[in-house]
Structures are given as structure tokens and as C-alpha cells.
mmCIF file with all atom_site columns, C-alpha atoms in Angstrom:
data_model
loop_
_atom_site.group_PDB
_atom_site.id
_atom_site.type_symbol
_atom_site.label_atom_id
_atom_site.label_alt_id
_atom_site.label_comp_id
_atom_site.label_asym_id
_atom_site.label_entity_id
_atom_site.label_seq_id
_atom_site.pdbx_PDB_ins_code
_atom_site.Cartn_x
_atom_site.Cartn_y
_atom_site.Cartn_z
_atom_site.occupancy
_atom_site.B_iso_or_equiv
_atom_site.pdbx_formal_charge
_atom_site.auth_seq_id
_atom_site.auth_comp_id
_atom_site.auth_asym_id
_atom_site.auth_atom_id
_atom_site.pdbx_PDB_model_num
ATOM 1   C CA . MET N 1 1   ? 38.787 -43.023 36.215  1.00 0.00 ? 1   MET N CA 1
ATOM 2   C CA . ASN N 1 2   ? 37.533 -46.349 35.307  1.00 0.00 ? 2   ASN N CA 1
ATOM 3   C CA . LEU N 1 3   ? 38.992 -48.935 32.913  1.00 0.00 ? 3   LEU N CA 1
ATOM 4   C CA . ARG N 1 4   ? 36.457 -48.077 30.113  1.00 0.00 ? 4   ARG N CA 1
ATOM 5   C CA . VAL N 1 5   ? 37.014 -44.318 30.216  1.00 0.00 ? 5   VAL N CA 1
ATOM 6   C CA . ARG N 1 6   ? 40.891 -44.948 30.222  1.00 0.00 ? 6   ARG N CA 1
ATOM 7   C CA . ILE N 1 7   ? 40.647 -47.430 27.337  1.00 0.00 ? 7   ILE N CA 1
ATOM 8   C CA . THR N 1 8   ? 38.530 -44.875 25.329  1.00 0.00 ? 8   THR N CA 1
ATOM 9   C CA . PHE N 1 9   ? 40.740 -41.937 26.255  1.00 0.00 ? 9   PHE N CA 1
ATOM 10  C CA . GLY N 1 10  ? 43.656 -44.074 24.844  1.00 0.00 ? 10  GLY N CA 1
ATOM 11  C CA . PHE N 1 11  ? 41.964 -44.814 21.621  1.00 0.00 ? 11  PHE N CA 1
ATOM 12  C CA . LEU N 1 12  ? 40.898 -41.171 21.286  1.00 0.00 ? 12  LEU N CA 1
ATOM 13  C CA . ILE N 1 13  ? 44.560 -40.190 21.783  1.00 0.00 ? 13  ILE N CA 1
ATOM 14  C CA . ILE N 1 14  ? 45.455 -42.548 18.837  1.00 0.00 ? 14  ILE N CA 1
ATOM 15  C CA . VAL N 1 15  ? 42.779 -41.328 16.381  1.00 0.00 ? 15  VAL N CA 1
ATOM 16  C CA . PHE N 1 16  ? 43.692 -37.686 17.366  1.00 0.00 ? 16  PHE N CA 1
ATOM 17  C CA . VAL N 1 17  ? 47.439 -38.283 16.540  1.00 0.00 ? 17  VAL N CA 1
ATOM 18  C CA . MET N 1 18  ? 46.559 -40.404 13.317  1.00 0.00 ? 18  MET N CA 1
ATOM 19  C CA . ALA N 1 19  ? 44.270 -37.589 12.112  1.00 0.00 ? 19  ALA N CA 1
ATOM 20  C CA . CYS N 1 20  ? 47.039 -35.105 12.782  1.00 0.00 ? 20  CYS N CA 1
ATOM 21  C CA . VAL N 1 21  ? 49.554 -36.950 10.876  1.00 0.00 ? 21  VAL N CA 1
ATOM 22  C CA . SER N 1 22  ? 46.944 -37.650 7.937   1.00 0.00 ? 22  SER N CA 1
ATOM 23  C CA . GLY N 1 23  ? 46.443 -33.894 7.772   1.00 0.00 ? 23  GLY N CA 1
ATOM 24  C CA . ILE N 1 24  ? 50.247 -33.317 7.305   1.00 0.00 ? 24  ILE N CA 1
ATOM 25  C CA . ILE N 1 25  ? 50.548 -36.060 4.805   1.00 0.00 ? 25  ILE N CA 1
ATOM 26  C CA . ILE N 1 26  ? 47.724 -34.628 2.797   1.00 0.00 ? 26  ILE N CA 1
ATOM 27  C CA . TRP N 1 27  ? 49.217 -31.059 3.130   1.00 0.00 ? 27  TRP N CA 1
ATOM 28  C CA . GLN N 1 28  ? 52.607 -32.233 1.923   1.00 0.00 ? 28  GLN N CA 1
ATOM 29  C CA . GLU N 1 29  ? 51.087 -34.290 -1.084  1.00 0.00 ? 29  GLU N CA 1
ATOM 30  C CA . SER N 1 30  ? 49.385 -31.137 -2.149  1.00 0.00 ? 30  SER N CA 1
ATOM 31  C CA . ASN N 1 31  ? 52.768 -29.403 -1.958  1.00 0.00 ? 31  ASN N CA 1
ATOM 32  C CA . MET N 1 32  ? 54.230 -32.345 -4.040  1.00 0.00 ? 32  MET N CA 1
ATOM 33  C CA . TYR N 1 33  ? 51.467 -31.901 -6.511  1.00 0.00 ? 33  TYR N CA 1
ATOM 34  C CA . ARG N 1 34  ? 52.085 -28.212 -6.808  1.00 0.00 ? 34  ARG N CA 1
ATOM 35  C CA . ALA N 1 35  ? 55.793 -28.777 -7.168  1.00 0.00 ? 35  ALA N CA 1
ATOM 36  C CA . PHE N 1 36  ? 55.111 -31.143 -10.051 1.00 0.00 ? 36  PHE N CA 1
ATOM 37  C CA . GLN N 1 37  ? 52.820 -28.659 -11.693 1.00 0.00 ? 37  GLN N CA 1
ATOM 38  C CA . HIS N 1 38  ? 55.591 -26.059 -11.510 1.00 0.00 ? 38  HIS N CA 1
ATOM 39  C CA . SER N 1 39  ? 58.033 -28.475 -13.024 1.00 0.00 ? 39  SER N CA 1
ATOM 40  C CA . SER N 1 40  ? 55.520 -29.190 -15.873 1.00 0.00 ? 40  SER N CA 1
ATOM 41  C CA . GLN N 1 41  ? 54.991 -25.559 -16.506 1.00 0.00 ? 41  GLN N CA 1
ATOM 42  C CA . ILE N 1 42  ? 58.502 -24.515 -16.682 1.00 0.00 ? 42  ILE N CA 1
ATOM 43  C CA . SER N 1 43  ? 59.157 -27.445 -19.054 1.00 0.00 ? 43  SER N CA 1
ATOM 44  C CA . GLU N 1 44  ? 56.506 -26.146 -21.414 1.00 0.00 ? 44  GLU N CA 1
ATOM 45  C CA . ILE N 1 45  ? 58.068 -22.722 -20.918 1.00 0.00 ? 45  ILE N CA 1
ATOM 46  C CA . GLU N 1 46  ? 61.440 -23.981 -22.125 1.00 0.00 ? 46  GLU N CA 1
ATOM 47  C CA . LYS N 1 47  ? 59.707 -25.849 -24.895 1.00 0.00 ? 47  LYS N CA 1
ATOM 48  C CA . TYR N 1 48  ? 58.009 -22.675 -26.387 1.00 0.00 ? 48  TYR N CA 1
ATOM 49  C CA . PHE N 1 49  ? 61.223 -20.731 -25.736 1.00 0.00 ? 49  PHE N CA 1
ATOM 50  C CA . LEU N 1 50  ? 63.214 -22.821 -27.774 1.00 0.00 ? 50  LEU N CA 1
ATOM 51  C CA . GLU N 1 51  ? 60.830 -22.900 -30.513 1.00 0.00 ? 51  GLU N CA 1
ATOM 52  C CA . CYS N 1 52  ? 61.011 -19.095 -30.456 1.00 0.00 ? 52  CYS N CA 1
ATOM 53  C CA . ARG N 1 53  ? 64.669 -19.284 -30.944 1.00 0.00 ? 53  ARG N CA 1
ATOM 54  C CA . ARG N 1 54  ? 64.284 -21.730 -33.672 1.00 0.00 ? 54  ARG N CA 1
ATOM 55  C CA . GLN N 1 55  ? 62.012 -19.598 -35.538 1.00 0.00 ? 55  GLN N CA 1
ATOM 56  C CA . GLU N 1 56  ? 64.215 -16.621 -34.882 1.00 0.00 ? 56  GLU N CA 1
ATOM 57  C CA . LYS N 1 57  ? 67.259 -18.361 -36.481 1.00 0.00 ? 57  LYS N CA 1
ATOM 58  C CA . ASN N 1 58  ? 65.018 -19.552 -39.439 1.00 0.00 ? 58  ASN N CA 1
ATOM 59  C CA . PHE N 1 59  ? 64.124 -15.770 -39.874 1.00 0.00 ? 59  PHE N CA 1
ATOM 60  C CA . ILE N 1 60  ? 67.812 -14.651 -40.068 1.00 0.00 ? 60  ILE N CA 1
ATOM 61  C CA . ILE N 1 61  ? 68.510 -17.419 -42.634 1.00 0.00 ? 61  ILE N CA 1
ATOM 62  C CA . ARG N 1 62  ? 65.468 -17.107 -44.820 1.00 0.00 ? 62  ARG N CA 1
ATOM 63  C CA . HIS N 1 63  ? 64.130 -13.685 -44.104 1.00 0.00 ? 63  HIS N CA 1
ATOM 64  C CA . ASP N 1 64  ? 60.462 -15.001 -44.545 1.00 0.00 ? 64  ASP N CA 1
ATOM 65  C CA . SER N 1 65  ? 57.178 -14.129 -43.046 1.00 0.00 ? 65  SER N CA 1
ATOM 66  C CA . GLU N 1 66  ? 56.268 -17.636 -41.896 1.00 0.00 ? 66  GLU N CA 1
ATOM 67  C CA . SER N 1 67  ? 59.047 -17.765 -39.363 1.00 0.00 ? 67  SER N CA 1
ATOM 68  C CA . VAL N 1 68  ? 58.004 -14.303 -38.039 1.00 0.00 ? 68  VAL N CA 1
ATOM 69  C CA . GLN N 1 69  ? 54.288 -15.727 -37.699 1.00 0.00 ? 69  GLN N CA 1
ATOM 70  C CA . LEU N 1 70  ? 55.451 -18.897 -35.814 1.00 0.00 ? 70  LEU N CA 1
ATOM 71  C CA . PHE N 1 71  ? 57.770 -16.767 -33.607 1.00 0.00 ? 71  PHE N CA 1
ATOM 72  C CA . SER N 1 72  ? 55.013 -14.596 -32.682 1.00 0.00 ? 72  SER N CA 1
ATOM 73  C CA . SER N 1 73  ? 52.615 -17.517 -32.033 1.00 0.00 ? 73  SER N CA 1
ATOM 74  C CA . ASN N 1 74  ? 55.161 -19.342 -29.933 1.00 0.00 ? 74  ASN N CA 1
ATOM 75  C CA . TYR N 1 75  ? 55.961 -16.212 -28.042 1.00 0.00 ? 75  TYR N CA 1
ATOM 76  C CA . ASP N 1 76  ? 52.288 -15.496 -27.248 1.00 0.00 ? 76  ASP N CA 1
ATOM 77  C CA . THR N 1 77  ? 51.919 -19.002 -25.570 1.00 0.00 ? 77  THR N CA 1
ATOM 78  C CA . LEU N 1 78  ? 55.252 -18.580 -23.926 1.00 0.00 ? 78  LEU N CA 1
ATOM 79  C CA . ASN N 1 79  ? 54.246 -15.152 -22.423 1.00 0.00 ? 79  ASN N CA 1
ATOM 80  C CA . MET N 1 80  ? 50.951 -16.623 -21.154 1.00 0.00 ? 80  MET N CA 1
ATOM 81  C CA . LEU N 1 81  ? 52.626 -19.541 -19.421 1.00 0.00 ? 81  LEU N CA 1
ATOM 82  C CA . VAL N 1 82  ? 55.033 -17.347 -17.660 1.00 0.00 ? 82  VAL N CA 1
ATOM 83  C CA . LEU N 1 83  ? 52.200 -15.110 -16.499 1.00 0.00 ? 83  LEU N CA 1
ATOM 84  C CA . LYS N 1 84  ? 50.222 -18.168 -15.201 1.00 0.00 ? 84  LYS N CA 1
ATOM 85  C CA . MET N 1 85  ? 53.199 -19.649 -13.445 1.00 0.00 ? 85  MET N CA 1
ATOM 86  C CA . LEU N 1 86  ? 53.692 -16.215 -11.793 1.00 0.00 ? 86  LEU N CA 1
ATOM 87  C CA . ASP N 1 87  ? 50.107 -16.081 -10.627 1.00 0.00 ? 87  ASP N CA 1
ATOM 88  C CA . HIS N 1 88  ? 50.350 -19.535 -8.950  1.00 0.00 ? 88  HIS N CA 1
ATOM 89  C CA . GLY N 1 89  ? 53.972 -19.290 -7.638  1.00 0.00 ? 89  GLY N CA 1
ATOM 90  C CA . LYS N 1 90  ? 54.661 -19.068 -3.858  1.00 0.00 ? 90  LYS N CA 1
ATOM 91  C CA . ASN N 1 91  ? 58.299 -19.498 -3.703  1.00 0.00 ? 91  ASN N CA 1
ATOM 92  C CA . GLY N 1 92  ? 59.984 -15.959 -3.436  1.00 0.00 ? 92  GLY N CA 1
ATOM 93  C CA . GLN N 1 93  ? 63.171 -16.987 -5.536  1.00 0.00 ? 93  GLN N CA 1
ATOM 94  C CA . MET N 1 94  ? 61.107 -18.583 -8.149  1.00 0.00 ? 94  MET N CA 1
ATOM 95  C CA . ILE N 1 95  ? 58.861 -15.452 -8.392  1.00 0.00 ? 95  ILE N CA 1
ATOM 96  C CA . GLU N 1 96  ? 61.736 -13.268 -8.720  1.00 0.00 ? 96  GLU N CA 1
ATOM 97  C CA . ASN N 1 97  ? 63.404 -15.360 -11.391 1.00 0.00 ? 97  ASN N CA 1
ATOM 98  C CA . LEU N 1 98  ? 60.061 -15.413 -13.260 1.00 0.00 ? 98  LEU N CA 1
ATOM 99  C CA . THR N 1 99  ? 59.609 -11.649 -13.013 1.00 0.00 ? 99  THR N CA 1
ATOM 100 C CA . THR N 1 100 ? 63.225 -11.153 -14.462 1.00 0.00 ? 100 THR N CA 1
ATOM 101 C CA . LEU N 1 101 ? 62.335 -13.825 -17.166 1.00 0.00 ? 101 LEU N CA 1
ATOM 102 C CA . GLN N 1 102 ? 59.279 -12.086 -18.268 1.00 0.00 ? 102 GLN N CA 1
ATOM 103 C CA . GLU N 1 103 ? 61.133 -8.667  -18.511 1.00 0.00 ? 103 GLU N CA 1
ATOM 104 C CA . ASN N 1 104 ? 63.986 -10.411 -20.524 1.00 0.00 ? 104 ASN N CA 1
ATOM 105 C CA . LEU N 1 105 ? 61.480 -12.120 -22.864 1.00 0.00 ? 105 LEU N CA 1
ATOM 106 C CA . ASP N 1 106 ? 59.823 -8.647  -23.517 1.00 0.00 ? 106 ASP N CA 1
ATOM 107 C CA . ASN N 1 107 ? 63.093 -7.171  -24.324 1.00 0.00 ? 107 ASN N CA 1
ATOM 108 C CA . TYR N 1 108 ? 63.898 -10.158 -26.442 1.00 0.00 ? 108 TYR N CA 1
ATOM 109 C CA . TYR N 1 109 ? 60.668 -9.874  -28.523 1.00 0.00 ? 109 TYR N CA 1
ATOM 110 C CA . ILE N 1 110 ? 61.366 -6.071  -29.032 1.00 0.00 ? 110 ILE N CA 1
ATOM 111 C CA . LYS N 1 111 ? 64.904 -6.801  -30.045 1.00 0.00 ? 111 LYS N CA 1
ATOM 112 C CA . PHE N 1 112 ? 63.607 -9.375  -32.692 1.00 0.00 ? 112 PHE N CA 1
ATOM 113 C CA . GLU N 1 113 ? 61.124 -6.773  -33.889 1.00 0.00 ? 113 GLU N CA 1
ATOM 114 C CA . GLU N 1 114 ? 64.023 -4.409  -34.472 1.00 0.00 ? 114 GLU N CA 1
ATOM 115 C CA . ILE N 1 115 ? 65.727 -7.095  -36.452 1.00 0.00 ? 115 ILE N CA 1
ATOM 116 C CA . ILE N 1 116 ? 62.708 -7.591  -38.633 1.00 0.00 ? 116 ILE N CA 1
ATOM 117 C CA . ARG N 1 117 ? 62.451 -3.974  -39.355 1.00 0.00 ? 117 ARG N CA 1
ATOM 118 C CA . SER N 1 118 ? 66.068 -3.653  -40.145 1.00 0.00 ? 118 SER N CA 1
ATOM 119 C CA . SER N 1 119 ? 66.998 -3.438  -43.715 1.00 0.00 ? 119 SER N CA 1
ATOM 120 C CA . GLN N 1 120 ? 70.644 -4.911  -43.113 1.00 0.00 ? 120 GLN N CA 1
ATOM 121 C CA . ILE N 1 121 ? 69.961 -7.933  -40.999 1.00 0.00 ? 121 ILE N CA 1
ATOM 122 C CA . GLU N 1 122 ? 73.342 -9.563  -41.885 1.00 0.00 ? 122 GLU N CA 1
ATOM 123 C CA . MET N 1 123 ? 75.385 -6.439  -41.101 1.00 0.00 ? 123 MET N CA 1
ATOM 124 C CA . ASP N 1 124 ? 73.686 -5.616  -37.875 1.00 0.00 ? 124 ASP N CA 1
ATOM 125 C CA . ASN N 1 125 ? 75.876 -7.361  -35.492 1.00 0.00 ? 125 ASN N CA 1
ATOM 126 C CA . ALA N 1 126 ? 75.168 -5.269  -32.465 1.00 0.00 ? 126 ALA N CA 1
ATOM 127 C CA . LYS N 1 127 ? 71.302 -5.973  -32.432 1.00 0.00 ? 127 LYS N CA 1
ATOM 128 C CA . MET N 1 128 ? 72.051 -9.589  -33.095 1.00 0.00 ? 128 MET N CA 1
ATOM 129 C CA . GLN N 1 129 ? 74.530 -10.052 -30.309 1.00 0.00 ? 129 GLN N CA 1
ATOM 130 C CA . SER N 1 130 ? 72.247 -7.966  -27.890 1.00 0.00 ? 130 SER N CA 1
ATOM 131 C CA . GLU N 1 131 ? 69.330 -10.561 -28.675 1.00 0.00 ? 131 GLU N CA 1
ATOM 132 C CA . VAL N 1 132 ? 71.589 -13.486 -28.198 1.00 0.00 ? 132 VAL N CA 1
ATOM 133 C CA . ASP N 1 133 ? 72.701 -12.204 -24.833 1.00 0.00 ? 133 ASP N CA 1
ATOM 134 C CA . LEU N 1 134 ? 69.197 -11.673 -23.874 1.00 0.00 ? 134 LEU N CA 1
ATOM 135 C CA . ALA N 1 135 ? 68.150 -15.299 -25.044 1.00 0.00 ? 135 ALA N CA 1
ATOM 136 C CA . ARG N 1 136 ? 71.024 -16.886 -23.084 1.00 0.00 ? 136 ARG N CA 1
ATOM 137 C CA . GLU N 1 137 ? 70.194 -15.035 -20.082 1.00 0.00 ? 137 GLU N CA 1
ATOM 138 C CA . SER N 1 138 ? 66.560 -16.046 -20.269 1.00 0.00 ? 138 SER N CA 1
ATOM 139 C CA . HIS N 1 139 ? 67.638 -19.707 -20.777 1.00 0.00 ? 139 HIS N CA 1
ATOM 140 C CA . ALA N 1 140 ? 69.666 -19.517 -17.725 1.00 0.00 ? 140 ALA N CA 1
ATOM 141 C CA . LEU N 1 141 ? 66.834 -18.166 -15.735 1.00 0.00 ? 141 LEU N CA 1
ATOM 142 C CA . ILE N 1 142 ? 64.731 -21.137 -16.961 1.00 0.00 ? 142 ILE N CA 1
ATOM 143 C CA . ASN N 1 143 ? 67.192 -23.515 -15.886 1.00 0.00 ? 143 ASN N CA 1
ATOM 144 C CA . GLU N 1 144 ? 67.460 -21.861 -12.380 1.00 0.00 ? 144 GLU N CA 1
ATOM 145 C CA . ILE N 1 145 ? 63.569 -22.073 -12.191 1.00 0.00 ? 145 ILE N CA 1
ATOM 146 C CA . LYS N 1 146 ? 63.766 -25.657 -13.185 1.00 0.00 ? 146 LYS N CA 1
ATOM 147 C CA . ALA N 1 147 ? 66.333 -26.369 -10.439 1.00 0.00 ? 147 ALA N CA 1
ATOM 148 C CA . ILE N 1 148 ? 64.090 -24.711 -7.738  1.00 0.00 ? 148 ILE N CA 1
ATOM 149 C CA . THR N 1 149 ? 61.017 -26.696 -8.746  1.00 0.00 ? 149 THR N CA 1
ATOM 150 C CA . LYS N 1 150 ? 62.888 -29.943 -8.805  1.00 0.00 ? 150 LYS N CA 1
ATOM 151 C CA . GLN N 1 151 ? 64.329 -28.969 -5.213  1.00 0.00 ? 151 GLN N CA 1
ATOM 152 C CA . GLU N 1 152 ? 60.709 -28.243 -4.087  1.00 0.00 ? 152 GLU N CA 1
ATOM 153 C CA . PHE N 1 153 ? 59.424 -31.504 -5.244  1.00 0.00 ? 153 PHE N CA 1
ATOM 154 C CA . ASN N 1 154 ? 62.256 -33.351 -3.642  1.00 0.00 ? 154 ASN N CA 1
ATOM 155 C CA . ASN N 1 155 ? 61.985 -31.544 -0.370  1.00 0.00 ? 155 ASN N CA 1
ATOM 156 C CA . ALA N 1 156 ? 58.055 -32.165 -0.337  1.00 0.00 ? 156 ALA N CA 1
ATOM 157 C CA . TYR N 1 157 ? 58.758 -35.892 -1.199  1.00 0.00 ? 157 TYR N CA 1
ATOM 158 C CA . ALA N 1 158 ? 61.208 -36.226 1.702   1.00 0.00 ? 158 ALA N CA 1
ATOM 159 C CA . VAL N 1 159 ? 59.062 -34.656 4.286   1.00 0.00 ? 159 VAL N CA 1
ATOM 160 C CA . THR N 1 160 ? 56.123 -36.925 3.230   1.00 0.00 ? 160 THR N CA 1
ATOM 161 C CA . ASN N 1 161 ? 58.379 -40.014 3.519   1.00 0.00 ? 161 ASN N CA 1
ATOM 162 C CA . ASN N 1 162 ? 59.458 -39.023 7.078   1.00 0.00 ? 162 ASN N CA 1
ATOM 163 C CA . VAL N 1 163 ? 55.934 -38.103 8.134   1.00 0.00 ? 163 VAL N CA 1
ATOM 164 C CA . ASN N 1 164 ? 54.775 -41.581 6.918   1.00 0.00 ? 164 ASN N CA 1
ATOM 165 C CA . ILE N 1 165 ? 57.583 -43.392 8.891   1.00 0.00 ? 165 ILE N CA 1
ATOM 166 C CA . PHE N 1 166 ? 56.709 -41.372 11.971  1.00 0.00 ? 166 PHE N CA 1
ATOM 167 C CA . SER N 1 167 ? 53.181 -42.166 11.685  1.00 0.00 ? 167 SER N CA 1
ATOM 168 C CA . ILE N 1 168 ? 53.853 -45.929 11.543  1.00 0.00 ? 168 ILE N CA 1
ATOM 169 C CA . LEU N 1 169 ? 56.278 -45.629 14.448  1.00 0.00 ? 169 LEU N CA 1
ATOM 170 C CA . ILE N 1 170 ? 53.996 -43.538 16.724  1.00 0.00 ? 170 ILE N CA 1
ATOM 171 C CA . GLY N 1 171 ? 50.985 -45.717 15.747  1.00 0.00 ? 171 GLY N CA 1
ATOM 172 C CA . LEU N 1 172 ? 52.869 -48.954 16.871  1.00 0.00 ? 172 LEU N CA 1
ATOM 173 C CA . PHE N 1 173 ? 54.073 -47.242 20.079  1.00 0.00 ? 173 PHE N CA 1
ATOM 174 C CA . LEU N 1 174 ? 50.777 -46.075 21.126  1.00 0.00 ? 174 LEU N CA 1
ATOM 175 C CA . SER N 1 175 ? 49.032 -49.379 20.277  1.00 0.00 ? 175 SER N CA 1
ATOM 176 C CA . VAL N 1 176 ? 51.737 -51.343 22.333  1.00 0.00 ? 176 VAL N CA 1
ATOM 177 C CA . LEU N 1 177 ? 51.315 -48.906 25.153  1.00 0.00 ? 177 LEU N CA 1
ATOM 178 C CA . ILE N 1 178 ? 47.471 -49.075 25.339  1.00 0.00 ? 178 ILE N CA 1
ATOM 179 C CA . ALA N 1 179 ? 47.564 -52.969 24.735  1.00 0.00 ? 179 ALA N CA 1
ATOM 180 C CA . GLY N 1 180 ? 50.209 -53.174 27.665  1.00 0.00 ? 180 GLY N CA 1
ATOM 181 C CA . PHE N 1 181 ? 47.984 -50.961 29.873  1.00 0.00 ? 181 PHE N CA 1
ATOM 182 C CA . ILE N 1 182 ? 44.697 -53.009 28.978  1.00 0.00 ? 182 ILE N CA 1
ATOM 183 C CA . SER N 1 183 ? 46.307 -56.431 29.568  1.00 0.00 ? 183 SER N CA 1
ATOM 184 C CA . THR N 1 184 ? 47.764 -55.094 33.065  1.00 0.00 ? 184 THR N CA 1
ATOM 185 C CA . LYS N 1 185 ? 44.306 -53.878 34.052  1.00 0.00 ? 185 LYS N CA 1
ATOM 186 C CA . ILE N 1 186 ? 42.712 -57.029 33.057  1.00 0.00 ? 186 ILE N CA 1
ATOM 187 C CA . MET N 1 187 ? 45.337 -59.108 35.028  1.00 0.00 ? 187 MET N CA 1
ATOM 188 C CA . GLU N 1 188 ? 44.474 -56.808 37.986  1.00 0.00 ? 188 GLU N CA 1
ATOM 189 C CA . ILE N 1 189 ? 40.760 -57.445 37.679  1.00 0.00 ? 189 ILE N CA 1
ATOM 190 C CA . LEU N 1 190 ? 41.291 -61.297 37.339  1.00 0.00 ? 190 LEU N CA 1
ATOM 191 C CA . GLY N 1 191 ? 43.906 -61.601 39.954  1.00 0.00 ? 191 GLY N CA 1
ATOM 192 C CA . SER N 1 192 ? 47.331 -62.940 39.538  1.00 0.00 ? 192 SER N CA 1
ATOM 193 C CA . PRO N 1 193 ? 47.943 -66.834 39.227  1.00 0.00 ? 193 PRO N CA 1
ATOM 194 C CA . ASP N 1 194 ? 49.555 -66.727 42.776  1.00 0.00 ? 194 ASP N CA 1
ATOM 195 C CA . ASP N 1 195 ? 46.392 -65.078 44.192  1.00 0.00 ? 195 ASP N CA 1
ATOM 196 C CA . TYR N 1 196 ? 44.282 -67.707 42.457  1.00 0.00 ? 196 TYR N CA 1
ATOM 197 C CA . LEU N 1 197 ? 46.242 -70.630 43.882  1.00 0.00 ? 197 LEU N CA 1
ATOM 198 C CA . THR N 1 198 ? 46.211 -69.330 47.453  1.00 0.00 ? 198 THR N CA 1
ATOM 199 C CA . THR N 1 199 ? 42.426 -68.892 47.184  1.00 0.00 ? 199 THR N CA 1
ATOM 200 C CA . ASN N 1 200 ? 42.038 -72.486 46.114  1.00 0.00 ? 200 ASN N CA 1
ATOM 201 C CA . ARG N 1 201 ? 44.048 -74.317 48.688  1.00 0.00 ? 201 ARG N CA 1
#
């Protein structure tokens, strides 16, 4: 194998390694982006859930139709966001928590409707407590999902940083290796200084 082929082969190895590393970086960045999207989605879910709770409490205090309408509107958006996150979720634990959350929210809505239909809202403590328990459980699930999405992002970020550092180190290593190989071959072709002096005596 002549010098040109060896040099070309060495540079092809560098290009191949860098291409592989770039592919891993792009893949990890997509994971980071997906984790960031999940984090944003669960924050939106929490926002609408808290708004549902606020309108629920407003209705218990005021017994007005406006609170019921606002509750229903926020619940519809909340339910849509949970379903959307379920469709795009890949983490098994997160999907399990989202599924449980959706079931709890459905029951929460049913309990609220029962309270609306009740003619003795202030006295129906059992229904109120059942609804509060479901709401607290739902909020706990939301916090768990937030923790999962945060961990997903941190993991993707850490792997991306490690791959970046590895790519720099491997690039430097291969560059030095090939540069050393080239300089050695050039010296062999030109001859060592001692050979040169011996020839010219």
C-alpha cells in the first residue's frame, strides 16, 4: 500500500468516525428536544388542571354557571393535552402515569358533575372529599411526570456533552496519529539527516 492510499485511508477513517459521532449528537439533540417538549406539555397540563380546581372552588363558593362553564372549557383543553402527550410519549413509566392521570381526571370530572347536580352541596361532604382525593392524586401524578421529563432532559443533555467531548478527543487523537504517520513517511522518503551528511562527504 503506497503513501497516498494510506493517507487517504487515514482521512476516510477520521471522516467516518466524525460522521458517526455527528449522527449520535443529532440523535441525542432530538431526544433533548423531545424531552423539552414533554416538559412544556406537562407544565401546560398542570396549568389547566390548577385552573379547573380554581373554578371548582369558585362554584362551591358561588354556585354560579360561569364557574361551571370555565371548568368545562379548561377541562376539555386539559384532556386534549393529556391525550396528545400520550400519543407522543415513549417512556414506559410516563405513559403509565399519563394513563392513570387520564382515568383520574375522568373520574374527577364525573365527581364534579355529581356535585353540580346535588341540591345539598354544602352538606355532601363525602362527594367533596372523594373529589378532593382524586384531585390530589392527579396533582401528584402530574408532579411525577414532571420529574420524569426533567430526568429525560438531563440524561439526554449529559450524553450529548459526553459525546461532544469524546468526538473532540478522538478527532485530536486520530489527527495526531495520521500527522505522525505522514511525517514519518516523508522523513523516510527524504532520508534522515545522517544519510544526507554521509552522502555529501
